mmCIF file of C-alpha atoms and ligand atoms in Angstrom:
data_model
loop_
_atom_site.group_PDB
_atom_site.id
_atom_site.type_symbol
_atom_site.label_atom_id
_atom_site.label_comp_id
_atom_site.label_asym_id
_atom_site.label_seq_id
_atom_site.Cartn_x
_atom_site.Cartn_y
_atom_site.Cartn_z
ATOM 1 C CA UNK A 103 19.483 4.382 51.597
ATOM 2 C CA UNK A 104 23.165 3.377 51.765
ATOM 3 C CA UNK A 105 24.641 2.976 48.271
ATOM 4 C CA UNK A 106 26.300 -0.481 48.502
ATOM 5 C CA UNK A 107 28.273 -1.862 45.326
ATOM 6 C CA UNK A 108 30.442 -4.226 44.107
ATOM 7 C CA UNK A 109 32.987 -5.075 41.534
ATOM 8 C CA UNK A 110 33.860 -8.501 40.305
ATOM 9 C CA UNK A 111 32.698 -9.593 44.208
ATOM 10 C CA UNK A 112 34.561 -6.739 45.924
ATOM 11 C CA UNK A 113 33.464 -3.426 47.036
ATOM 12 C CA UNK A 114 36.181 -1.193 45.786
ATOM 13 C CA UNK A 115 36.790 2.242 47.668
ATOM 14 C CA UNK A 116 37.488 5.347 45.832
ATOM 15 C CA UNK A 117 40.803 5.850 44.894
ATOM 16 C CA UNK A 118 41.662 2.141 45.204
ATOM 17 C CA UNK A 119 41.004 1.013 41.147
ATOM 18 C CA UNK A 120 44.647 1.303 39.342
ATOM 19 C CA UNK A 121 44.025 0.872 35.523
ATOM 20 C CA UNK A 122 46.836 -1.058 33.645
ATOM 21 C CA UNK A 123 48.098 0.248 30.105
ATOM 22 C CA UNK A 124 45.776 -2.294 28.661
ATOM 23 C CA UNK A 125 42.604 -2.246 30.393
ATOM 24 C CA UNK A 126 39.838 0.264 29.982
ATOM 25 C CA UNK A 127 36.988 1.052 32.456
ATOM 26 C CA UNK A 128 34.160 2.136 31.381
ATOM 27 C CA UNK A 129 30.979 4.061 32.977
ATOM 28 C CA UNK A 130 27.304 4.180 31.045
ATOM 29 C CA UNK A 131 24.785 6.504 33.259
ATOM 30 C CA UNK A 132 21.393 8.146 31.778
ATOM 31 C CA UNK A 133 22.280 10.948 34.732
ATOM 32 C CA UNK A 134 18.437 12.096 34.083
ATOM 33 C CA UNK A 135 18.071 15.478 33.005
ATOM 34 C CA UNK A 136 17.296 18.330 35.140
ATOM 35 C CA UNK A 137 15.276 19.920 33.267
ATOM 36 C CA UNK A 138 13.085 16.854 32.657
ATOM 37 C CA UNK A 139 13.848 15.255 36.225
ATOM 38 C CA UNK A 140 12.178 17.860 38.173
ATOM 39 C CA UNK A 141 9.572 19.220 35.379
ATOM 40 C CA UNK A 142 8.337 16.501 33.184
ATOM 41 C CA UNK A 143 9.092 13.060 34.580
ATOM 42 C CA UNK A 144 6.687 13.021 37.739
ATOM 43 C CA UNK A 145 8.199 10.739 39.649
ATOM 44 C CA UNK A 146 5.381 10.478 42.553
ATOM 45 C CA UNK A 147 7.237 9.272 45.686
ATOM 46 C CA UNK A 148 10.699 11.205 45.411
ATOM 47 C CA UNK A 149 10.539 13.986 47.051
ATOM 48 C CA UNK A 150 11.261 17.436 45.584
ATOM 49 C CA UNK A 151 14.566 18.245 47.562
ATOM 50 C CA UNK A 152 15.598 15.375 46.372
ATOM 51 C CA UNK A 153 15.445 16.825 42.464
ATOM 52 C CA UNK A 154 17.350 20.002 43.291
ATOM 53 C CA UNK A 155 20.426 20.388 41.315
ATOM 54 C CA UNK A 156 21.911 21.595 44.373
ATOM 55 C CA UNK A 157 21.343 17.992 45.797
ATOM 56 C CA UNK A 158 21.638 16.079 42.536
ATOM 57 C CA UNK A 159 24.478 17.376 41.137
ATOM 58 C CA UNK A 160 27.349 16.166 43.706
ATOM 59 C CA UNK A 161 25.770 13.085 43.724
ATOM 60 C CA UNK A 162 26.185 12.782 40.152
ATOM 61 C CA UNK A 163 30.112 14.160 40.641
ATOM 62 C CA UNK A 164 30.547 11.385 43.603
ATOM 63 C CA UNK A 165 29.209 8.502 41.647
ATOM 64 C CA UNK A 166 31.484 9.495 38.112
ATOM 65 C CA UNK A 167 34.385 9.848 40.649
ATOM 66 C CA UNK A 168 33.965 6.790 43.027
ATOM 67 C CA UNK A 169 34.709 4.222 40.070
ATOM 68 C CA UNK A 170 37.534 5.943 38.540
ATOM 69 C CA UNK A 171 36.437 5.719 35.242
ATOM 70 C CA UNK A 172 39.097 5.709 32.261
ATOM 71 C CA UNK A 173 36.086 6.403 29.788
ATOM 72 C CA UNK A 174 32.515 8.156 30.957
ATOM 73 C CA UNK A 175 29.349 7.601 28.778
ATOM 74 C CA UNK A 176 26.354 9.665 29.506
ATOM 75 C CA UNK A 177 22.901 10.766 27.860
ATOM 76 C CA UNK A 178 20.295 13.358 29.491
ATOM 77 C CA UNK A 179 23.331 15.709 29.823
ATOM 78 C CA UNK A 180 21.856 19.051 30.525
ATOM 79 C CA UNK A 181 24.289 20.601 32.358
ATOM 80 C CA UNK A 182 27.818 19.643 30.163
ATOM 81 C CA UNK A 183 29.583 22.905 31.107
ATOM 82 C CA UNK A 184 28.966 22.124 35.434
ATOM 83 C CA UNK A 185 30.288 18.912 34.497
ATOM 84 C CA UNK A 186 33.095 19.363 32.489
ATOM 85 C CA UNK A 187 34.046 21.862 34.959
ATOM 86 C CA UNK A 188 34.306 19.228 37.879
ATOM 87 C CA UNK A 189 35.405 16.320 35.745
ATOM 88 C CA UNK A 190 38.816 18.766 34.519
ATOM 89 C CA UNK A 191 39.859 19.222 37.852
ATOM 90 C CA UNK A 192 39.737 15.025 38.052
ATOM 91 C CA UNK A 193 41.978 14.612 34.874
ATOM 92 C CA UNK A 194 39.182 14.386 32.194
ATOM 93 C CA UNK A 195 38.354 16.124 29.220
ATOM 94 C CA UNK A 196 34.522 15.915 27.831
ATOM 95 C CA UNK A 197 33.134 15.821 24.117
ATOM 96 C CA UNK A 198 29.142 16.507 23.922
ATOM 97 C CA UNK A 199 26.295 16.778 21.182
ATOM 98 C CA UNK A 200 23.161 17.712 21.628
ATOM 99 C CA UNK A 201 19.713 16.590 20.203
ATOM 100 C CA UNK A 202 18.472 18.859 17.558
ATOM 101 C CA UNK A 203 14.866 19.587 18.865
ATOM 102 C CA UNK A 204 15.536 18.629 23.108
ATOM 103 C CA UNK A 205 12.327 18.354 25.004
ATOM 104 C CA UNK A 206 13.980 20.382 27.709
ATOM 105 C CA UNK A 207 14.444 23.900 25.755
ATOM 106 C CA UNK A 208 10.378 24.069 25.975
ATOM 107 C CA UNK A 209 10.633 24.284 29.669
ATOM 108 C CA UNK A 210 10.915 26.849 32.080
ATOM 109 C CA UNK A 211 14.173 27.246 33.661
ATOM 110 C CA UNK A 212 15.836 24.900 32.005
ATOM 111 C CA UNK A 213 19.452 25.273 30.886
ATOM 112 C CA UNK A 214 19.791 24.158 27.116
ATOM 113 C CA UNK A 215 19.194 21.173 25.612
ATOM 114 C CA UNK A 216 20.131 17.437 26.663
ATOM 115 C CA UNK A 217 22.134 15.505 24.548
ATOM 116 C CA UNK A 218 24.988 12.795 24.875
ATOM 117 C CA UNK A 219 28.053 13.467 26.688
ATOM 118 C CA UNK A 220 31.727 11.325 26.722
ATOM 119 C CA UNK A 221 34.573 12.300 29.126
ATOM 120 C CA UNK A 222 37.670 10.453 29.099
ATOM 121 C CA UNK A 223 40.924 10.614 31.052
ATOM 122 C CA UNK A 224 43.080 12.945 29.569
ATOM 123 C CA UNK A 225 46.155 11.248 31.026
ATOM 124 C CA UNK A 226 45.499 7.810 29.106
ATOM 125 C CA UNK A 227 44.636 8.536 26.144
ATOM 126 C CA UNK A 228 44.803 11.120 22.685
ATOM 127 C CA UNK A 229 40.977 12.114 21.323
ATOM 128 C CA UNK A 230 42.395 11.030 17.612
ATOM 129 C CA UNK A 231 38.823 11.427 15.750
ATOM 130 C CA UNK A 232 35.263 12.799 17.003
ATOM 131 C CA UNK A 233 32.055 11.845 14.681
ATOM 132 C CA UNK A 234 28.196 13.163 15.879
ATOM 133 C CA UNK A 235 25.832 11.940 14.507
ATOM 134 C CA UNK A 236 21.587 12.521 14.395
ATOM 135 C CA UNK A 237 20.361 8.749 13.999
ATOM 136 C CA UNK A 238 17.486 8.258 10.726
ATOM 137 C CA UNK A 239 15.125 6.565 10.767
ATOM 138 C CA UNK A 240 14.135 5.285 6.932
ATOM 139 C CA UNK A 241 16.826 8.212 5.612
ATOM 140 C CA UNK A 242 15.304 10.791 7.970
ATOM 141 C CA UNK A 243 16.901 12.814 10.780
ATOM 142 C CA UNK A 244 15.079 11.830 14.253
ATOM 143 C CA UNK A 245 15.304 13.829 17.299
ATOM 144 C CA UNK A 246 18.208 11.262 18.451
ATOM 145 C CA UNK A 247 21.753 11.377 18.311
ATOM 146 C CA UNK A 248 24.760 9.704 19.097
ATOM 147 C CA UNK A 249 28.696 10.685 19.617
ATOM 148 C CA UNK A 250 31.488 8.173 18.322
ATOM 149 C CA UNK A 251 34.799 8.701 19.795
ATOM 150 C CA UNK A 252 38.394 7.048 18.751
ATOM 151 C CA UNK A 253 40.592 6.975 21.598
ATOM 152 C CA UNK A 254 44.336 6.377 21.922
ATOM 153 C CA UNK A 255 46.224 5.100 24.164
ATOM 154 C CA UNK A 256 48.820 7.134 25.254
ATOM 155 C CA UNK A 257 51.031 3.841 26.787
ATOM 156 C CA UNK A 258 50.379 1.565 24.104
ATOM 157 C CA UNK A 259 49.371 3.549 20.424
ATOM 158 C CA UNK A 260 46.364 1.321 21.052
ATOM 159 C CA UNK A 261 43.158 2.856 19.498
ATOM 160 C CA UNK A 262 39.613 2.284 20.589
ATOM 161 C CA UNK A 263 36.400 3.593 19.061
ATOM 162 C CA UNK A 264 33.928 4.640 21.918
ATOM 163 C CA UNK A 265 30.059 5.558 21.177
ATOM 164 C CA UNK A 266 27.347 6.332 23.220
ATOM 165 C CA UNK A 267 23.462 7.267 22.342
ATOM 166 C CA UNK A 268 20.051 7.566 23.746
ATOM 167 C CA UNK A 269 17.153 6.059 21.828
ATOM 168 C CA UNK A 270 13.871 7.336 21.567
ATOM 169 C CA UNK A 271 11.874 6.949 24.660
ATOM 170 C CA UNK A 272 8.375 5.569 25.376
ATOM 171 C CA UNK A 273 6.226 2.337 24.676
ATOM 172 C CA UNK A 274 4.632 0.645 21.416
ATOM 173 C CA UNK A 275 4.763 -1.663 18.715
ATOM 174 C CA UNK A 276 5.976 1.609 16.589
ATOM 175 C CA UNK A 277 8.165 2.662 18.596
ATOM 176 C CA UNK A 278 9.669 -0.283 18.902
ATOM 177 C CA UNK A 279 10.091 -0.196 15.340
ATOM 178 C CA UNK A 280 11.790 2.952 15.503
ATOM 179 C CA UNK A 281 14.510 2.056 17.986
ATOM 180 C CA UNK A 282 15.163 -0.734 15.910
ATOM 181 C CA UNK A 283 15.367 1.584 12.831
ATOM 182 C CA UNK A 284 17.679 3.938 15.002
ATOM 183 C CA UNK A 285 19.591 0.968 15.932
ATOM 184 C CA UNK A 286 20.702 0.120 12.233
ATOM 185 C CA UNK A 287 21.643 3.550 11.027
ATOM 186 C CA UNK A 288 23.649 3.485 14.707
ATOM 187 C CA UNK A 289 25.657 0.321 13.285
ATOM 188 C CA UNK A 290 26.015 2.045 9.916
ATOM 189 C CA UNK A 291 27.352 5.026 11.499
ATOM 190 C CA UNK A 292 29.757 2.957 13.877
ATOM 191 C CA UNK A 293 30.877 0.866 10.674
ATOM 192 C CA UNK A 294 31.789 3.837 8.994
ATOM 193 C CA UNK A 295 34.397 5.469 11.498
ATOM 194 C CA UNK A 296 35.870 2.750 13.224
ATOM 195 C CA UNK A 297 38.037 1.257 10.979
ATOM 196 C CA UNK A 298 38.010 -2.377 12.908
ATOM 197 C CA UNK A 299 39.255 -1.051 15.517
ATOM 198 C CA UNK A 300 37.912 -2.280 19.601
ATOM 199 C CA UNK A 301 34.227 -1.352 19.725
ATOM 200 C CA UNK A 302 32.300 -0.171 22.712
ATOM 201 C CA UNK A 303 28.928 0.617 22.033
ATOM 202 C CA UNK A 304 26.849 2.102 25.381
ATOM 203 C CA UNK A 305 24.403 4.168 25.732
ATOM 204 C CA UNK A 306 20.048 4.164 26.812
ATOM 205 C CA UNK A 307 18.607 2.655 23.878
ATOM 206 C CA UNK A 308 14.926 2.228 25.772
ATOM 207 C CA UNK A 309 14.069 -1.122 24.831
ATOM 208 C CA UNK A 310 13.965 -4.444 26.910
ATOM 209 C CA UNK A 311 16.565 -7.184 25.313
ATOM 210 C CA UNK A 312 13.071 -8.842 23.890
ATOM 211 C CA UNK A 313 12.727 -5.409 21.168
ATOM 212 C CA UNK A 314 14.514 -6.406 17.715
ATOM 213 C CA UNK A 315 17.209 -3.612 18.445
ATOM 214 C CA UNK A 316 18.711 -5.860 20.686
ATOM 215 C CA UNK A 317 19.238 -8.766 18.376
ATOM 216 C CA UNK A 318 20.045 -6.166 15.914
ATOM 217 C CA UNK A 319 22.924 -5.276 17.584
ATOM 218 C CA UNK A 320 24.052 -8.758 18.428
ATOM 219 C CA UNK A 321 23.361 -10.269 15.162
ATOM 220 C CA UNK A 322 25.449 -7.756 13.817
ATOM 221 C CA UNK A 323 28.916 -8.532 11.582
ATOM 222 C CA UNK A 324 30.732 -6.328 14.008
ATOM 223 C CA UNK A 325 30.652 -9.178 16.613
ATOM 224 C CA UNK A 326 29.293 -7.442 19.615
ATOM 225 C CA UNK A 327 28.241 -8.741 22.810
ATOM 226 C CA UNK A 328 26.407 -7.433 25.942
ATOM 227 C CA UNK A 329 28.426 -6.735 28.520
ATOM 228 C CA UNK A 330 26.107 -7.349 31.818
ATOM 229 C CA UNK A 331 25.032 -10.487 29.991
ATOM 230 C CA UNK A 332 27.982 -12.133 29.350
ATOM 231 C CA UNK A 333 29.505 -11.549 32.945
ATOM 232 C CA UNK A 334 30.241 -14.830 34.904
ATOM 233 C CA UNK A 335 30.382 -13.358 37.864
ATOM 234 C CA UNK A 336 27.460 -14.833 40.383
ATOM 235 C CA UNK A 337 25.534 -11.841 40.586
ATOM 236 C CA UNK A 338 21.895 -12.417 41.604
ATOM 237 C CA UNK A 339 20.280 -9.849 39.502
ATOM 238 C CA UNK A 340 19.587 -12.001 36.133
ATOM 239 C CA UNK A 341 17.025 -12.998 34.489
ATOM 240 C CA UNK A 342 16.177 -15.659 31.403
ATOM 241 C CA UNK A 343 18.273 -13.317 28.656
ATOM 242 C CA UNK A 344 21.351 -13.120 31.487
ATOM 243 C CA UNK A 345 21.100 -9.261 31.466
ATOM 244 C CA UNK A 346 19.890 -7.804 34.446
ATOM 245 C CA UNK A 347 16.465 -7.806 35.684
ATOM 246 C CA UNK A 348 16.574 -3.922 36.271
ATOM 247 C CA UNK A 349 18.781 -1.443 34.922
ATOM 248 C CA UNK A 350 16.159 1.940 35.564
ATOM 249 C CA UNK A 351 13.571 1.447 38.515
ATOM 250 C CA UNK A 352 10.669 4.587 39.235
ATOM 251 C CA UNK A 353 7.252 5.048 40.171
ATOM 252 C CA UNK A 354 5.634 7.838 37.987
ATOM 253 C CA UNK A 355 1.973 8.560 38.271
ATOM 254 C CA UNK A 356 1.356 5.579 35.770
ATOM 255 C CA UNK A 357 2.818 3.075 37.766
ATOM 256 C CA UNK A 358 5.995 1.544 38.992
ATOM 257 C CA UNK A 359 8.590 0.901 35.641
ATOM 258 C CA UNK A 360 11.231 -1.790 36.217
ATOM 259 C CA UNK A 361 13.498 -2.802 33.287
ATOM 260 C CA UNK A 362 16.623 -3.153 31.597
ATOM 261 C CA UNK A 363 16.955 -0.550 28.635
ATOM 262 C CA UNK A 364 20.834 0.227 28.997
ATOM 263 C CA UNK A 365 23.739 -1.595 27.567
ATOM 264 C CA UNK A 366 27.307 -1.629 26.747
ATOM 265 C CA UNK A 367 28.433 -3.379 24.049
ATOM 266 C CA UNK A 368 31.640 -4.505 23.156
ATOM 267 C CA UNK A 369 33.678 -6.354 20.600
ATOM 268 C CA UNK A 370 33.729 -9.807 21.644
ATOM 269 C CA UNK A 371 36.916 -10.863 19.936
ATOM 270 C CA UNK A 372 38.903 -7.622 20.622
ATOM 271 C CA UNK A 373 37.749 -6.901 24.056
ATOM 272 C CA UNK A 374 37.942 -9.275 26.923
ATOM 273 C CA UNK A 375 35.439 -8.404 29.713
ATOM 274 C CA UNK A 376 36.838 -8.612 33.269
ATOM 275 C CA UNK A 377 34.170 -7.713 35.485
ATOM 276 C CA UNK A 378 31.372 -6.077 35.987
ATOM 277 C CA UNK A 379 29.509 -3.340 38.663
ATOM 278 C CA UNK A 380 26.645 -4.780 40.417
ATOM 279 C CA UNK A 381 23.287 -3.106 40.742
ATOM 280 C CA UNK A 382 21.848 -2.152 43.542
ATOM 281 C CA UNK A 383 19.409 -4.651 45.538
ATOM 282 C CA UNK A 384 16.100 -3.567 45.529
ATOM 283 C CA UNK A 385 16.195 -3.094 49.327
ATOM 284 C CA UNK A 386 19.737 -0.527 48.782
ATOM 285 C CA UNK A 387 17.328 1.366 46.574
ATOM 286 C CA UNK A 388 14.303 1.441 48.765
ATOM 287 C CA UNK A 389 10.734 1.119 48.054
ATOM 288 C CA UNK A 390 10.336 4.408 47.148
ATOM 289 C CA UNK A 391 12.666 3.836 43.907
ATOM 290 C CA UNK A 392 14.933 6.184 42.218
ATOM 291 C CA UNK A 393 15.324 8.677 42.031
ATOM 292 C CA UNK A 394 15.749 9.710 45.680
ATOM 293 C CA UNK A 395 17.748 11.738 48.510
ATOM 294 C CA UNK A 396 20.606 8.736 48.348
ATOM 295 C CA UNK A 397 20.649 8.549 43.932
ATOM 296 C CA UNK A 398 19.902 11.112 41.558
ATOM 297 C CA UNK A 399 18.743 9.369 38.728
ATOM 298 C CA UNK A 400 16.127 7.010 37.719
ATOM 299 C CA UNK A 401 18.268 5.109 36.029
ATOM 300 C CA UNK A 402 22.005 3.572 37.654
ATOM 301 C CA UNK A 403 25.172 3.102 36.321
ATOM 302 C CA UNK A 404 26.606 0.517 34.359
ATOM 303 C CA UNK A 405 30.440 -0.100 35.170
ATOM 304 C CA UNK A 406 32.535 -2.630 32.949
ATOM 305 C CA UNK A 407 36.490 -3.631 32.973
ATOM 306 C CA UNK A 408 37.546 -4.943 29.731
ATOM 307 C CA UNK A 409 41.027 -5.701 28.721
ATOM 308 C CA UNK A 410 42.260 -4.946 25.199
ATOM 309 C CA UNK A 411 43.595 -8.113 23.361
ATOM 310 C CA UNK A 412 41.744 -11.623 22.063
ATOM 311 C CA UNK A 413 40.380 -13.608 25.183
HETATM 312 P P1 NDP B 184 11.527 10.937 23.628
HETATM 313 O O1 NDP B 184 10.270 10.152 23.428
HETATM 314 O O2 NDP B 184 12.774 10.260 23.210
HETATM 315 O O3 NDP B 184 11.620 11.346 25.152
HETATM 316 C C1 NDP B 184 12.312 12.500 25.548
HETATM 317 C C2 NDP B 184 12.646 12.393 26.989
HETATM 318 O O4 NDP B 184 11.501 12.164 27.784
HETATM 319 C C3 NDP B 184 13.608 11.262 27.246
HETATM 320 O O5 NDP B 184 14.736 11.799 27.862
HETATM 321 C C4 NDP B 184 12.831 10.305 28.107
HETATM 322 O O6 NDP B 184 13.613 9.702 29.114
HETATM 323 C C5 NDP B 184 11.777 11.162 28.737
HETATM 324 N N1 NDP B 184 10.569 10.377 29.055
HETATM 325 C C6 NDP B 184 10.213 9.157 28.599
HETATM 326 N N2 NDP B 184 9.043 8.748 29.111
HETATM 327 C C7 NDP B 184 8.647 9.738 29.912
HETATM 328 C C8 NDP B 184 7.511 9.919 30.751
HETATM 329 N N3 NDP B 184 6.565 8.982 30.862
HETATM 330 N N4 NDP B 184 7.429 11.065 31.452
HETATM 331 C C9 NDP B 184 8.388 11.993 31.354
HETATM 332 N N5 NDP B 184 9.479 11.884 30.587
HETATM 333 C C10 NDP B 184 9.611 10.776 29.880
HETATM 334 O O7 NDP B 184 11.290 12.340 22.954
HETATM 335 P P2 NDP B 184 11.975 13.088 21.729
HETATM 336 O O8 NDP B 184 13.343 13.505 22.038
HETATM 337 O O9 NDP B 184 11.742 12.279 20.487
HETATM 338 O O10 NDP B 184 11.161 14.411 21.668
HETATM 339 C C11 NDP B 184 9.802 14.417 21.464
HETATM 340 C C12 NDP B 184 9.140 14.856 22.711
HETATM 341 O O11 NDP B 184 9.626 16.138 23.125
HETATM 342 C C13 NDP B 184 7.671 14.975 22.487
HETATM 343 O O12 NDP B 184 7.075 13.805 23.002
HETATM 344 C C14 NDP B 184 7.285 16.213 23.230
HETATM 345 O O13 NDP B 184 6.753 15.892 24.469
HETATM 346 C C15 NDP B 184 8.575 16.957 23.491
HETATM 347 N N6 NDP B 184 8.618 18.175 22.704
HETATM 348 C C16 NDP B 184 7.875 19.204 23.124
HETATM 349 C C17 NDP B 184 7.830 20.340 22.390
HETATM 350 C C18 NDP B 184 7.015 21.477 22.899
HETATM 351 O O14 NDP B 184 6.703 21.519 24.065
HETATM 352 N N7 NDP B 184 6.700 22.438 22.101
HETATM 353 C C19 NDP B 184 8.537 20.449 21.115
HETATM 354 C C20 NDP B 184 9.353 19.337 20.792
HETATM 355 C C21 NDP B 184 9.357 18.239 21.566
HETATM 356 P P3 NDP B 184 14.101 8.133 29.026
HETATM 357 O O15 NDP B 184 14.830 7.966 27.747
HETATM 358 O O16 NDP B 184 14.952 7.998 30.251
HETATM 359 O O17 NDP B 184 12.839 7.323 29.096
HETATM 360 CA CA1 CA B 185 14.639 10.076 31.272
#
């Protein structure tokens, strides 16, 4: 397949995106671990080649390069050092935790545990305060974590407070239950260290916008909104809640999975959203789903232009 995407209605070459001293792009991709990709996930019609790190990872590289992020959100990061390595030599400097008890040290070959990963451009901004955190559930530590962020920028003194997670996975009234409890102690933790400041909130939190978490988060005093779903711009891909109708689309051994489970929220009254990335069409991703030879996760990448300052 030929990767085909568009910003605010335009389809924006590599290189061409110049960021102003008060607007902040931002990228949210579950990059799919490696370790999990190609051992645990059994995704039935990709091909094998197509999970080689040797294939995946420039694909990963080209698709964190070709939208010239200013701030980089990721979660299955099991490979932070590769790219860390890459994303210096592009200007940007990386901050990552990992989760306390990661799936992928129990199997073979892997390279460490996954955990959350942000990389921002060192030319833009100062890293002025770092917070991890390993989200509880009812006062106890879950295998979850997040990483909160306060950025400065250099041109304006402007701070921002940037945090990204990845919820607990998998189906169930429970479980649902749990994301939501994750969710809360998430808000807590974002209360606590940002100091009022511009929030952006992204991350995989595994839950469709009908779980509580979602309402959680957008019933919240901190004022957020959903980024995707409050985007004007004509894009086809909506459905009833205005997010889009897809945001991760595989075929495991269960069955095809097609949902929207990642977000970025923002501070609706500090932040004013400019545009959007579109997804894919399901016919750019194929019938065979993702991942695949052309994208090397299961999930894609959420791009979003805000500008600081009340809209
Ligand atoms: P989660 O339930 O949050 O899932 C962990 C990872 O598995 C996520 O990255 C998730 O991806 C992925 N995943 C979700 N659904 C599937 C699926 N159907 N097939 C393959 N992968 C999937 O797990 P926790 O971090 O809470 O860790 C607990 C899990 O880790 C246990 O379920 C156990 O399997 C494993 N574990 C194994 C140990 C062992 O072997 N000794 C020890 C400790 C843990 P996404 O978010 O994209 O859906
Ligand atoms: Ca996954």
């Amino acid at each position: 397949g030929v990767k085909v995407r568009k910003l605010n209605g335009v389809s924006r070459a590599c290189g061409e995106y110049v960021t102003g001293p008060n607007n902040v792009r931002i990228l949210q991709w579950n990059i799919l671990s490696q370790a999990l990709g190609q051992m645990n996930d059994n995704f039935s019609k990709c091909p094998d080649e197509a999970l080689e790190w040797n294939h995946r990872r420039y694909l990963i590289i080209e698709e964190l390069v070709e939208y010239c992020p200013d701030i980089i959100c990721l979660q299955e990061v099991d490979h932070f050092n590769f790219l860390s390595h890459i994303l210096e030599t592009q200007g940007y400097t990386g901050l990552f935790f990992p989760k306390p008890d990661s799936p992928c040290i129990y199997i073979d070959g892997n390279n460490g545990p996954d955990g959350c990963a942000i990389f921002y451009r060192k030319d833009k901004f100062d890293l002025v305060n770092v917070e991890t955190k390993i989200l509880e559930i009812w006062k106890v530590q879950s295998n979850q974590v997040a990483i909160l962020s306060i950025l400065k920028m250099k041109e304006t003194g402007q701070e921002i407070c940037v945090t990204t997670t990845h919820l607990k996975a998998k189906n169930g009234a429970l479980l649902s239950t749990l994301r939501n409890e994750q969710g809360k102690d998430l808000l807590q933790f974002v209360r606590a260290h940002s100091r009022g400041l511009p929030l952006i909130i992204a991350g995989d939190f595994n839950a469709e916008p009908v779980e509580p978490i979602y309402n959680t988060i957008l019933d919240n005093a901190l004022g957020l909104g959903s980024a995707y779903a409050d985007c004007d711009t004509n894009f086809s891909l909506k459905s009833a809640d205005r997010e889009p109708t897809y945001t991760t689309w595989k075929i495991r051994g269960e069955g095809e999975v097609c949902h929207t489970i990642d977000y970025v929220f923002y501070s609706k009254n500090q932040l004013e959203l400019e545009g959007v990335l579109e997804l894919p069409t399901g016919e750019e991703i194929g019938e065979n789903r993702v991942p695949s030879m052309a994208y090397p996760s299961d999930h894609f990448s959420l791009v979003c232009d805000f500008k600081i300052g009340n809209s």
